[in-house]
Structures are given as structure tokens and as C-alpha cells.
Short mmCIF file of C-alpha atoms in Angstrom, two decimals:
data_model
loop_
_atom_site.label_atom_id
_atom_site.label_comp_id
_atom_site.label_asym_id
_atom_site.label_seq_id
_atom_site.Cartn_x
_atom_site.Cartn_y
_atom_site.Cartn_z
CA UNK S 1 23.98 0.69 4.53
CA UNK S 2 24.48 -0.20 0.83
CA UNK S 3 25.13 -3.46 1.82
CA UNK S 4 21.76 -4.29 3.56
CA UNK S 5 19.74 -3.12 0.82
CA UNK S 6 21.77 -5.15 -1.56
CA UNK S 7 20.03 -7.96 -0.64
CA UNK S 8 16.71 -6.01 -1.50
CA UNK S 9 18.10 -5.49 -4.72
CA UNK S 10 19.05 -9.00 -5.23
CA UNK S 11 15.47 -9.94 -4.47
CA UNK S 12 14.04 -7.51 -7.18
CA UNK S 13 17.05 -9.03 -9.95
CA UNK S 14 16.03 -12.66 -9.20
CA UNK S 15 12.05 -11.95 -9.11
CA UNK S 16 12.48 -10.37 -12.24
CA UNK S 17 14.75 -12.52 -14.31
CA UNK S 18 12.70 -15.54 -12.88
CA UNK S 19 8.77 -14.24 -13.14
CA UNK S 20 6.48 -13.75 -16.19
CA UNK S 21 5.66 -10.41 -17.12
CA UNK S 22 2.71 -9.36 -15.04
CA UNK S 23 0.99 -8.41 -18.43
CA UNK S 24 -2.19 -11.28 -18.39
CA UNK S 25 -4.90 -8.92 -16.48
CA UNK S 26 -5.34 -5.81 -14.99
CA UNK S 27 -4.66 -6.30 -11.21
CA UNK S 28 -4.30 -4.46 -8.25
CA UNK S 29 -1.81 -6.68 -6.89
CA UNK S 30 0.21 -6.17 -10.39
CA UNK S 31 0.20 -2.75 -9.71
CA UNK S 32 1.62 -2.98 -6.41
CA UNK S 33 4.16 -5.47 -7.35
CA UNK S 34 4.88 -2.81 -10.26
CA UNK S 35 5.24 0.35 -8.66
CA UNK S 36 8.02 -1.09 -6.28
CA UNK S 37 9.94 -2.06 -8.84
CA UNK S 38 9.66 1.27 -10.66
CA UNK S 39 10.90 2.99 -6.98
CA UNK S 40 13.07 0.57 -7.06
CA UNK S 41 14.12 1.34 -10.73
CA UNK S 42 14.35 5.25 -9.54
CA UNK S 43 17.46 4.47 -7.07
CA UNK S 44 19.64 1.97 -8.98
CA UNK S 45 18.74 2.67 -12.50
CA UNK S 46 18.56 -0.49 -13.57
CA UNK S 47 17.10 -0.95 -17.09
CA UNK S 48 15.86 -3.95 -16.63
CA UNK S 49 13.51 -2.96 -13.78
CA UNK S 50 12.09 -0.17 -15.77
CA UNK S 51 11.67 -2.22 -18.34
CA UNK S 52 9.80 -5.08 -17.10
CA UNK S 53 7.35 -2.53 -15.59
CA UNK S 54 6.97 -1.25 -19.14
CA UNK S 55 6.71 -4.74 -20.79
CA UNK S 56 4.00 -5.64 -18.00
CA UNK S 57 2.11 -2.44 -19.06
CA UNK S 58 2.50 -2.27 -22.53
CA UNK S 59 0.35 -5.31 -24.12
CA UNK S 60 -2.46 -3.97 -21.67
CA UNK S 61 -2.87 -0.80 -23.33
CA UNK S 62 -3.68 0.92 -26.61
CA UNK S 63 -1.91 3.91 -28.43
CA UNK S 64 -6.11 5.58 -27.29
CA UNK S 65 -5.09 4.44 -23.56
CA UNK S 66 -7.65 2.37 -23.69
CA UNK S 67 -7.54 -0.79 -21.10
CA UNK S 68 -9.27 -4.01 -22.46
CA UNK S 69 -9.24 -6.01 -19.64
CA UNK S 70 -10.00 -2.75 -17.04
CA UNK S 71 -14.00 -2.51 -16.38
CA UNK S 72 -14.87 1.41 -15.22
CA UNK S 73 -18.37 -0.05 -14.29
CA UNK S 74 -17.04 -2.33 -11.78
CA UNK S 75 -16.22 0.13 -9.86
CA UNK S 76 -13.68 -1.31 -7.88
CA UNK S 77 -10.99 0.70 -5.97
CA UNK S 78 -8.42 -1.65 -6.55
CA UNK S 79 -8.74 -1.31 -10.25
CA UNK S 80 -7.05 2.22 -9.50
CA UNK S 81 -3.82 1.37 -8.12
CA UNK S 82 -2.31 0.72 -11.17
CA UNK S 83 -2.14 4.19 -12.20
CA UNK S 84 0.63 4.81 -10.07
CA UNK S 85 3.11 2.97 -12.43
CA UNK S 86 1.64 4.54 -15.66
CA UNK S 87 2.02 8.13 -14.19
CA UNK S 88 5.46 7.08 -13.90
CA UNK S 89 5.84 5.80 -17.34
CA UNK S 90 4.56 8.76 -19.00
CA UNK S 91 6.81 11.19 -16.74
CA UNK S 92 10.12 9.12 -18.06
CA UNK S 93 8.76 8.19 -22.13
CA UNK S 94 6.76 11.35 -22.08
CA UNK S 95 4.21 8.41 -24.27
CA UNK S 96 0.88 9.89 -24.54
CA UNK S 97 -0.70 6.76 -24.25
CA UNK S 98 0.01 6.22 -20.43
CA UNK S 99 -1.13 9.71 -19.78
CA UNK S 100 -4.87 8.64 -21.78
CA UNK S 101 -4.57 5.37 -19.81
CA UNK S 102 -3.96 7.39 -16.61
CA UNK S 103 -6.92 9.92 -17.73
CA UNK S 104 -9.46 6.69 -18.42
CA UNK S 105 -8.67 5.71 -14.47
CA UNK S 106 -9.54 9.14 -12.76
CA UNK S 107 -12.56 9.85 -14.76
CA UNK S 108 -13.85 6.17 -12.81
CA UNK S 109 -13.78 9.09 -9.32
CA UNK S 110 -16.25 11.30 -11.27
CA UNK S 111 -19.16 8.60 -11.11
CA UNK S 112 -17.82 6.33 -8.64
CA UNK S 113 -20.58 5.57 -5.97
CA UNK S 114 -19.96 6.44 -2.28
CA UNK S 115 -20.97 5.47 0.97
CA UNK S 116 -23.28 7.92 3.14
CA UNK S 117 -20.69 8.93 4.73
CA UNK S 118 -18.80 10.56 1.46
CA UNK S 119 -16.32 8.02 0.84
CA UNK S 120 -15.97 6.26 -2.15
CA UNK S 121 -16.91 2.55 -1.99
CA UNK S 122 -14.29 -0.21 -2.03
CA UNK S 123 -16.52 -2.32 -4.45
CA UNK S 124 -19.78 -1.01 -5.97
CA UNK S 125 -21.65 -3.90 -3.74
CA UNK S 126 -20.10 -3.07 -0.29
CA UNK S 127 -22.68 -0.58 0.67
CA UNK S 128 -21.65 1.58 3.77
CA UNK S 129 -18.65 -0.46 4.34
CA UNK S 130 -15.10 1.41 4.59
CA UNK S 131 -12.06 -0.95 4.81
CA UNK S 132 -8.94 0.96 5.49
CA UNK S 133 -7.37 -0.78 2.89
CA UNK S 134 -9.23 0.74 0.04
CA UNK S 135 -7.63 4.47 0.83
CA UNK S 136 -4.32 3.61 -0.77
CA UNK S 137 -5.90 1.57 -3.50
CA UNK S 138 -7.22 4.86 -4.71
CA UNK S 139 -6.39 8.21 -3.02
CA UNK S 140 -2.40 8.02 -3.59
CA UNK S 141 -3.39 7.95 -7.33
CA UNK S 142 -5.63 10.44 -7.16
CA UNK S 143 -3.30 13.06 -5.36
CA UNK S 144 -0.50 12.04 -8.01
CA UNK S 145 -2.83 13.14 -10.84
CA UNK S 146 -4.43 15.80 -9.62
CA UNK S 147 -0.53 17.58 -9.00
CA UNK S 148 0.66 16.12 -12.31
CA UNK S 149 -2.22 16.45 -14.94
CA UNK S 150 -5.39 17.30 -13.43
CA UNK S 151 -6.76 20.73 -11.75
CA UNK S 152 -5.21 20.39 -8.29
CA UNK S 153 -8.63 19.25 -7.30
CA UNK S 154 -7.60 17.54 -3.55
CA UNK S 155 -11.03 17.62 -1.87
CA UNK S 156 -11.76 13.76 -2.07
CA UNK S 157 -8.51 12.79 -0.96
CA UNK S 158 -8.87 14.60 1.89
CA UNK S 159 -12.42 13.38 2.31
CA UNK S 160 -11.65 9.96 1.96
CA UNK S 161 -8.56 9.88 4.31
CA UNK S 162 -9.69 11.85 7.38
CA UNK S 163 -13.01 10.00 6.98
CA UNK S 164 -11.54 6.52 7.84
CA UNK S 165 -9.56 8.30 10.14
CA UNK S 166 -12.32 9.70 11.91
CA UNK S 167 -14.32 5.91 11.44
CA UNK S 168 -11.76 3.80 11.72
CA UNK S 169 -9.73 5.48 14.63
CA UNK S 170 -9.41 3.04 18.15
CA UNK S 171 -8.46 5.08 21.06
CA UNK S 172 -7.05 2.32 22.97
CA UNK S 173 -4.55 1.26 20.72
CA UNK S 174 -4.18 4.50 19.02
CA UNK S 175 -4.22 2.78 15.75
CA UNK S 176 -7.29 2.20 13.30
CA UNK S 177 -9.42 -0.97 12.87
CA UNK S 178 -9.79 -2.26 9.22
CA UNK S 179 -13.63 -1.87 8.81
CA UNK S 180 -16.40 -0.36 9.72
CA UNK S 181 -20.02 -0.52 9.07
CA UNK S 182 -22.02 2.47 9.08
CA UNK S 183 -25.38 0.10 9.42
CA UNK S 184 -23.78 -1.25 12.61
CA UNK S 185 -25.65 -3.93 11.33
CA UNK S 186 -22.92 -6.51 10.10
CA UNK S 187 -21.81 -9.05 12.23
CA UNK S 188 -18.45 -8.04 11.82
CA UNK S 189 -19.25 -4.20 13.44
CA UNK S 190 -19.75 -3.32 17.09
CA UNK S 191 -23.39 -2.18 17.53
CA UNK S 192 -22.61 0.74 19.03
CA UNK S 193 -19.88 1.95 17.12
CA UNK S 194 -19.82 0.02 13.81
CA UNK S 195 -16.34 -0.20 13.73
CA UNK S 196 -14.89 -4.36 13.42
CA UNK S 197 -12.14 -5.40 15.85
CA UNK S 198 -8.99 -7.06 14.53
CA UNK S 199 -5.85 -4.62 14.13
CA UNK S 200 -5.01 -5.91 11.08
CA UNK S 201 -1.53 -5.41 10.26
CA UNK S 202 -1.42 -5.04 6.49
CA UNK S 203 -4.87 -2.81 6.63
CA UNK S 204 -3.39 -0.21 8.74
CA UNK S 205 -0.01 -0.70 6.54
CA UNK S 206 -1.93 0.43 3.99
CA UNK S 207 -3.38 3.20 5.28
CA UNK S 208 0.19 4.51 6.41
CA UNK S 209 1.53 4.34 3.00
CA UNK S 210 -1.53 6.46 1.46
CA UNK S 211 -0.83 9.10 3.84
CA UNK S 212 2.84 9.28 3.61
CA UNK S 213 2.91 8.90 -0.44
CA UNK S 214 -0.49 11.78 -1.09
CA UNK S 215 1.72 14.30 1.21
CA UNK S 216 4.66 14.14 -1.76
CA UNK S 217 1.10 16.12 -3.63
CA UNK S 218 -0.88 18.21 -1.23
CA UNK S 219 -0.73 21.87 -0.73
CA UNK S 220 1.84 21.97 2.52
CA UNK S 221 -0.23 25.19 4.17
CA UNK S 222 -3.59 23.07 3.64
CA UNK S 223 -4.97 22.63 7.19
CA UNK S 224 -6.07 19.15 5.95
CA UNK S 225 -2.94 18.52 4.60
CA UNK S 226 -1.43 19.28 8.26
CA UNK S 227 -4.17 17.07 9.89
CA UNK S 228 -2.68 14.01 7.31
CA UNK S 229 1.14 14.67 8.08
CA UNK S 230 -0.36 14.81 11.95
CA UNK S 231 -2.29 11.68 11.69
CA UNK S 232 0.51 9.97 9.93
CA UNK S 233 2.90 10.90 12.98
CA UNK S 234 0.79 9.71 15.31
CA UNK S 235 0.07 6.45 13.74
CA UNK S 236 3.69 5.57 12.60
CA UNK S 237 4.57 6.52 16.66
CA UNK S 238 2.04 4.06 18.21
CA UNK S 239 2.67 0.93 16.14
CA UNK S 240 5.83 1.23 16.67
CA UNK S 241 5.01 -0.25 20.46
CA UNK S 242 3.98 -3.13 18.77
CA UNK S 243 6.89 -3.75 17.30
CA UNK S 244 8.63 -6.86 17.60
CA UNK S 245 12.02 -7.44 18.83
CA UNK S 246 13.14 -8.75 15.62
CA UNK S 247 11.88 -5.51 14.31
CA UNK S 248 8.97 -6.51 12.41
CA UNK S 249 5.33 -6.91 13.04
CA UNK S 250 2.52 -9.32 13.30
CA UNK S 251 -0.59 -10.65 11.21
CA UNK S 252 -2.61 -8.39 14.20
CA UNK S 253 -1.12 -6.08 15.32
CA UNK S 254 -2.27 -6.21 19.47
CA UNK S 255 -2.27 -10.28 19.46
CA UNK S 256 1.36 -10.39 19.40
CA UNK S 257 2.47 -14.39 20.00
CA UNK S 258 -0.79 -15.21 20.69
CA UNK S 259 -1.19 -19.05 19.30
CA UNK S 260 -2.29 -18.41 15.74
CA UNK S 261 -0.43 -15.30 14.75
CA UNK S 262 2.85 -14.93 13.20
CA UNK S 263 4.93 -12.31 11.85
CA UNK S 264 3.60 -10.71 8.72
CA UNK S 265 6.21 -9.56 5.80
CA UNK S 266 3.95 -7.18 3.96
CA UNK S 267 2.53 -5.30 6.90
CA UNK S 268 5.89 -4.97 8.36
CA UNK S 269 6.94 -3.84 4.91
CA UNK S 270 5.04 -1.43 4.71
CA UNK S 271 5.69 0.20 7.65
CA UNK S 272 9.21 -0.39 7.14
CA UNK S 273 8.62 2.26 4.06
CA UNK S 274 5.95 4.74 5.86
CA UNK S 275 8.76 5.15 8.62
CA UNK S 276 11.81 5.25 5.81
CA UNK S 277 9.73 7.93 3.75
CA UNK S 278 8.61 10.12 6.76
CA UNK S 279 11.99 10.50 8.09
CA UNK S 280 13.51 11.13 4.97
CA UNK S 281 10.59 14.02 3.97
CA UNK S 282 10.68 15.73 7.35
CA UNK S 283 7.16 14.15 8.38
CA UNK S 284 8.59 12.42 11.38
CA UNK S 285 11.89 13.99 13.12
CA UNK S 286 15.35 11.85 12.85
CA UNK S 287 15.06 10.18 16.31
CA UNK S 288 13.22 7.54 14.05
CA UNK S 289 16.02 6.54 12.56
CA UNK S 290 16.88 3.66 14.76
CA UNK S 291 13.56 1.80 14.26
CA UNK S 292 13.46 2.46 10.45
CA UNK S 293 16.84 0.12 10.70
CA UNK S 294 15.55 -2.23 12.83
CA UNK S 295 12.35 -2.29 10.72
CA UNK S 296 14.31 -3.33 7.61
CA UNK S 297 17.08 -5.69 9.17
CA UNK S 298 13.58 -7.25 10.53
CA UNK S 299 12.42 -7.84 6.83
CA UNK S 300 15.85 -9.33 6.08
CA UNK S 301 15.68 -11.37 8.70
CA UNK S 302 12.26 -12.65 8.72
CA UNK S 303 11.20 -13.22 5.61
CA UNK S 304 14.59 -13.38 3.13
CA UNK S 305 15.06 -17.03 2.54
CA UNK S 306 17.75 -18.54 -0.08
CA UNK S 307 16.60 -21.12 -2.16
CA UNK S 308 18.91 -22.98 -4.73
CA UNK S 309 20.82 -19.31 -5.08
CA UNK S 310 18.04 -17.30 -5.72
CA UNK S 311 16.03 -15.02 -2.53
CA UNK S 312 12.56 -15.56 -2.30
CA UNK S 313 9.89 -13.36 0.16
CA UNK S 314 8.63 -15.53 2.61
CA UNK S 315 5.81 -14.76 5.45
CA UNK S 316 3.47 -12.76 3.10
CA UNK S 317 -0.72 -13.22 4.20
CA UNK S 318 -2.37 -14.41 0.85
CA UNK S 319 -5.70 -13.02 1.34
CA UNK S 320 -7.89 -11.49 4.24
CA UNK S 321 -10.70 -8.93 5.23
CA UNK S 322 -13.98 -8.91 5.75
CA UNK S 323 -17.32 -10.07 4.19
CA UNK S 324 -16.71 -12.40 1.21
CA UNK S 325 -17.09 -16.02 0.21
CA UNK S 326 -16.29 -18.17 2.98
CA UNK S 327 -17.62 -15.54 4.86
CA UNK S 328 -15.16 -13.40 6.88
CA UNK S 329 -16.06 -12.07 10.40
CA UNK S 330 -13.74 -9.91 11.27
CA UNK S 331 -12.60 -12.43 14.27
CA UNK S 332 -9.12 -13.54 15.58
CA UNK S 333 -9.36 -16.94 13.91
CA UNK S 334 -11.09 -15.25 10.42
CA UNK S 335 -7.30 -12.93 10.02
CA UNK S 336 -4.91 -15.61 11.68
CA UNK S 337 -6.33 -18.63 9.69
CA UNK S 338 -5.29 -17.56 6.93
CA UNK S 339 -2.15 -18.65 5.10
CA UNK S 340 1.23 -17.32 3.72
CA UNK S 341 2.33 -17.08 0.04
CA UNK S 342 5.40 -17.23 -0.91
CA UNK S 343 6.52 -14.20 -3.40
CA UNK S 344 3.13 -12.82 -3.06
CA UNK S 345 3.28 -9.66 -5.25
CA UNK S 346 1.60 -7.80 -2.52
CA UNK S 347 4.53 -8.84 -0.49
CA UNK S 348 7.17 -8.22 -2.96
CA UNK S 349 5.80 -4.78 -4.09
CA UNK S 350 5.84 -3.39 -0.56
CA UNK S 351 9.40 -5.18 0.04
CA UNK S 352 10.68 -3.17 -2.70
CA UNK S 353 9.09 -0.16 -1.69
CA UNK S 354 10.94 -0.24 1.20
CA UNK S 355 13.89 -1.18 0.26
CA UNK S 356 13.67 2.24 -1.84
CA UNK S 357 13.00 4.22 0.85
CA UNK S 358 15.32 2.99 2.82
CA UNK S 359 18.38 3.79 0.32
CA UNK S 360 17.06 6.80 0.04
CA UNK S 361 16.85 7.68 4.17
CA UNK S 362 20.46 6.05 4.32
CA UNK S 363 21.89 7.33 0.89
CA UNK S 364 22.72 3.81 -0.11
CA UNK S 365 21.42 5.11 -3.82
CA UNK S 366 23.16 5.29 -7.12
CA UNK S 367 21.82 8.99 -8.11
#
């Protein structure tokens, strides 16, 4: 098995000797992009992965922790996700300045404005709107902290995650739609039940990832905690019939090869990981195994192209979701219009995530 991920690892050596620092904003796809390279850095021990997460980090922050280019008033979720690598960087340096840094980023979930419905919004003008999405742009952080340096305060990450489960949740696929309204007013939302339509791959990736990563945190005797590790199951089991046979999975999930839709590398990415991580932590039982393999040949297969000796990340969506400017309704067309990026750090971040995980399920590691 240390051979397949090798070619994960070669991805992370030539993104990183060939790509600037990702030190020029504050960016939730940064910290994406960032934390898989610190999992990453966790298996091989490669210095130079650890330290171009550091060097990224480092000209964004002060020895107060203070964040120039990070705006608390925003609001914004994704402003949050970030955190993830600087918790990191203060466990290994043990540099108080990542732990202020971290500290500046939870107290944004004491004033942070919520929906009616209890969960924090995504973005502070995105009234009574919950996007899947926005759970692991916060609540992963959040549980990290809490276990690490706060008071073991859990109760909005449960909130927030059995919430959008509860919202979100489509009984016919068994998997969860990536928005709903609770106006039912958008034209986006069913009237009836305010929840939008498209399975959108990466949104429910997302949401797989947050539950998987804030069990590492939670109490294990919790009865919401139980509910999460239950919910994860259960999702990880039913996309898996939408699999492809290449082992990956598509821009929508349900729309399979319908004209329009292609095979999506950071959705299937992330699953890739959720299924690695739950196998390997006891969430899911080893008869998973198999399509954890299959997952990640898939991402080797699919979306690792040479170019002029170096691997690049194909097949990666650059944008999508609802609302915004073109305006995005939550159609077919509106997710399956949009285009791919090549080395999108969204892409790359969940790539290496996975490729983590799946030394780790398959002992290809160097610990």
C-alpha cells in the first residue's frame, strides 16, 4: 500500500516545491489546502511540509495572535477553518502566538449571529439559510478547541451538526441536500419543505468530514456524540451506492452520467478520507475496507495527471452553491455548469487528507 500513496506524496513534494507560500490573505481555501499538508506532514515527517504550513502562517500573524487581514465582524464561517492548522502549530512549537491566534477565532462563536433555527450563519447576510458546507468550515475547529484549550463546551457543535442533519436530511437518497431555507421562500427551496434539490457532491463531502474529524473530540458516552458517529455511518453507507465504478464520485451525486456531470476530485476526496478515517477509528466496521481502496485508486486514477514530470490534481469544481452573483438556483445546470480548476487548493487539501488517512488505515506510514 506504500506504493499507492507514494504518488500522494509526490503530489504534496511537487505542489510544494512549485507553489507560493499561501501567506497573501487569510482564506478558507488556504486553510484547507494547509491542514492536508500538516496530516500529511504527521505521517511522513517531512520538514518541508511542516514548514511551508508554518511559513504560510507565520507573516499572517503577530507575536499578540493578532490576524491583520482576518475581519471578526464579517462573520464568515469560512474565516474559521484556518484554525485547524494553527492548533496544530502550537501543539508541535508549543508558540504562544498560534494559541492567541487560535483564541481570537473562537471568541468570533461567542457573538456570531444565527439563524432561527440555532445554527450559526454561513455569512452574516445569509439570513435563515444553512448550507451543509458551512458545518466543517466551523464546527471541526470548534470541537478541536474546546478538547485542547477551551472548557469542553460541545453544545454548539452538536447543535449545529444534528441541525443540518435534521434540515438537510433527504429520505430518498438517504443523503443530505446542500441548502435549505427556513423562509421556504427562496427560489432555490421547496415550498413545502425548504430544503434545495441538487446532491451536491462536495457539500455532503463536507459534511462527512466534520463529523468524522469533531468525533476525534467529543465525549464518546454523549448521546449526541452517538447520534454523530450514527449519522456518519449511515451517510458514508448510502453514498457509497453512488459510487462509481472507477471508484470515485460525481459533481451530483444522484445524476450520475447524466450529460453535464462529470466526476468530481474533491468530493470524491473527501469521502475517500471520511471512509479511510472511520474505518481506521472504529466508526465504521472493517468490511469497508474494500471501498476505502477503491475510493483512493479512483483519485489516482481520475484526477492524477503527469505534466512535464511533475503530478498535478485534475477534475476539482472551482466554485458552486447557492445564492450569489450570477445568481445560483440550486438547479442541475447552476452545479454542473460550472468548471474545473486545476490544483484547486480545495482539491489538493482534501487529496492530501486522504492520502493521510489512507496510510494510516493501511499502515503505509513512517511513524
Amino acid at each position: 500500500m506504500r506504493e499507492l500513496s507514494r504518488k500522494g506524496h509526490r503530489l504534496a513534494d511537487d505542489f510544494i516545491s512549485s507553489h507560493p507560500l499561501l501567506c497573501d490573505k487569510w482564506d478558507h481555501e488556504y486553510g484547507v489546502a494547509l491542514l492536508g499538508i500538516m496530516l500529511l506532514y504527521e505521517t511522513n515527517g517531512k520538514r518541508a511540509h511542516f514548514d511551508f504550513v508554518k511559513n504560510s502562517l507565520d507573516p499572517q500573524i503577530d507575536d499578540h495572535g493578532n490576524i491583520p487581514d482576518y475581519n471578526k465582524e464579517a462573520y464568515e464561517v469560512d474565516s474559521i477553518v484556518s484554525g485547524r492548522a494553527l492548533l496544530r502549530l502550537y501543539q508541535k512549537s508549543g508558540n504562544e502566538k498560534y494559541k492567541l491566534a487560535a483564541e481570537n477565532l473562537r471568541d468570533q462563536f461567542r457573538t456570531h449571529p444565527k439563524a432561527s433555527f440555532g445554527n450559526f450563519l454561513h455569512k452574516r447576510n445569509m439570513t435563515e439559510i444553512l448550507l451543509i458546507d458551512g458545518i466543517y468550515m466551523g464546527m471541526p475547529f470548534l470541537a478541536e478547541y474546546e478538547a485542547a484549550l477551551g472548557s469542553s463546551d460541545f453544545g454548539e457543535v452538536f447543535g449545529n451538526l444534528l441541525t443540518a442533519y435534521r434540515l438537510n436530511y433527504d429520505k430518498e437518497s438517504g443523503l443530505m441536500v446542500h441548502g435549505y431555507d427556513a423562509t421556504k421562500s427562496r427560489p432555490w427551496a421547496d415550498p413545502s419543505t425548504g430544503r434545495s434539490s441538487a446532491l451536491w457532491g462536495r457539500g455532503l463531502g463536507w459534511f462527512v468530514v466534520a463529523c468524522v474529524d469533531v468525533l476525534d473530540h467529543l465525549p464518546p458516552n454523549y448521546a449526541s456524540t452517538v447520534e454523530i458517529s450514527r449519522i456518519l455511518k449511515e451517510l458514508l453507507q448510502n453514498v457509497l451506492r453512488y459510487q462509481h465504478k472507477t471508484g470515485s464520485w460525481f459533481q451530483i451525486l444522484d445524476e450520475g452520467e447524466r450529460e453535464g456531470n462529470y466526476l468530481e476530485a474533491s468530493a470524491s476526496a473527501m469521502f475517500t478520507y471520511a471512509l479511510c478515517k472511520a474505518i481506521s477509528t472504529g466508526r465504521i466496521d472493517e468490511s469497508f475496507r474494500a471501498n476505502a481502496e477503491q475510493a483512493y485508486n479512483g483519485l489516482l486514477h481520475n484526477f492524477l495527471a503527469e505534466r512535464n514530470g511533475r503530478y498535478t490534481l485534475v477534475g476539482t469544481c472551482a466554485s458552486a452553491g447557492l445564492e450569489g452573483k450570477p445568481y445560483r438556483n440550486g438547479s442541475f445546470e447552476s452545479y454542473a455548469c460550472e468548471p474545473t480548476r486545476d490544483n484547486d487548493l480545495k482539491g489538493v487539501g482534501a487529496f492530501f487528507m486522504a492520502t493521510a488517512a489512507f496510510d494510516r488505515l493501511f499502515g503505509a506510514t513512517n511513524e
